[in-house]
Amino acid sequence: MSTDSLDMRIVDHPLVRSRLTRLRDEHTSSAGFRELLTQLTGMLIYEAMADQPVDDVVVRTPIGPCPGAVLAQTPLMVPVLRAGLGMLPAATAAVPEAQIGFVGIARDEHTALPREYLVSLPEDLSGWPVFVLDPMLATAGSMLHTLDVLAARGATDVTAVCVVAAPEGIAALTASPHAPRLVIGGLDDGLNEASFIVPGLGDAGDRLFGPRNF
C-alpha cells in the first residue's frame, strides 16, 4: 500500500500506546472508555496542531515585556457524529479558541455505506484550518463523505484526527481527490467481513454512549 501522497503521522508514544491498549480492552467500562478517549484525543490534537502558523505578539509579565505567540487562524473542530463527540471535549480543552461544526453520519449496517443526517457548518470554509474528529477510520466512507461536505464549502486545509485506522481506509483516502493530513494513534491490521477494524476498538459509538436502539 502506497501512502506517498498522504501526509500521515502515527503518534508512536508510550503514553498513546498505553492509553490505546486500555481503550481496546473489552472490559473497559463506558466511563473508562470516555476518559481514555479524552486523554488520547488531547495527545493527538497536540500533535495535529504542531504545524499551525502563529502570529508574534508581545505581552507584559509582572516583570516586563515578553515576546510570545498566538494562533494565526481560528481552527474549526468538526466531530463526526456520533462517535466523534467523544473527542470534542479534549479538542476544545486543548484549543479553547476553536469554533465547532458538526457532521452527522450513520453507517448502514447492511451496506457499510454512510448516510448523512446532519450538517451544521459555516457556509464558507475558505482559509479555515479544519480538524475532523472521528475515532475510527475503517472503510473511510464517513470520512470521505465529510471531506466532500467540507470541500463543497471551500475547505482546503483539513486534518483528520483518528484514534485507529485500517489500511483499507488509508488507501481510500490516498485514492480520493482530497488531500487531508492524517494523525492517528495506531494502524491496525485490516477490516473483517462486517467492515469493522481488526483488532480495533469495537463500535466506538456504542462503547461511548451505549448501543444505538433508534
Short mmCIF file of C-alpha atoms in Angstrom, two decimals, residues 26 28-31 33-34 37 81-84 86 107 109 135-136 196 201-214:
data_model
loop_
_atom_site.label_atom_id
_atom_site.label_comp_id
_atom_site.label_asym_id
_atom_site.label_seq_id
_atom_site.Cartn_x
_atom_site.Cartn_y
_atom_site.Cartn_z
CA GLU A 26 -13.32 -5.21 26.09
CA THR A 28 -13.14 -1.21 29.92
CA SER A 29 -16.42 0.40 31.02
CA SER A 30 -18.18 3.18 29.11
CA ALA A 31 -16.99 5.66 31.74
CA PHE A 33 -13.67 4.43 27.61
CA ARG A 34 -14.80 8.06 27.62
CA LEU A 37 -10.60 8.67 24.66
CA LEU A 81 -21.40 12.22 14.96
CA ARG A 82 -21.88 10.28 16.93
CA ALA A 83 -18.55 8.77 18.00
CA GLY A 84 -16.64 11.96 17.22
CA GLY A 86 -16.31 11.69 22.46
CA ARG A 107 -23.45 3.73 8.85
CA GLU A 109 -25.16 -1.87 8.72
CA PRO A 135 -12.16 7.72 16.46
CA MET A 136 -12.23 5.11 13.68
CA PHE A 196 -15.05 -3.36 11.40
CA LEU A 201 -11.90 -0.88 19.49
CA GLY A 202 -15.27 -2.41 18.74
CA ASP A 203 -18.05 0.04 17.96
CA ALA A 204 -16.71 3.31 19.41
CA GLY A 205 -20.14 4.96 19.48
CA ASP A 206 -21.69 2.05 21.38
CA ARG A 207 -18.80 1.93 23.82
CA LEU A 208 -19.10 5.66 24.46
CA PHE A 209 -22.86 6.05 24.68
CA GLY A 210 -24.44 2.59 24.75
CA PRO A 211 -25.99 0.64 21.87
CA ARG A 212 -27.97 2.64 19.32
CA ASN A 213 -31.57 1.48 19.61
CA PHE A 214 -33.39 4.01 17.46
#
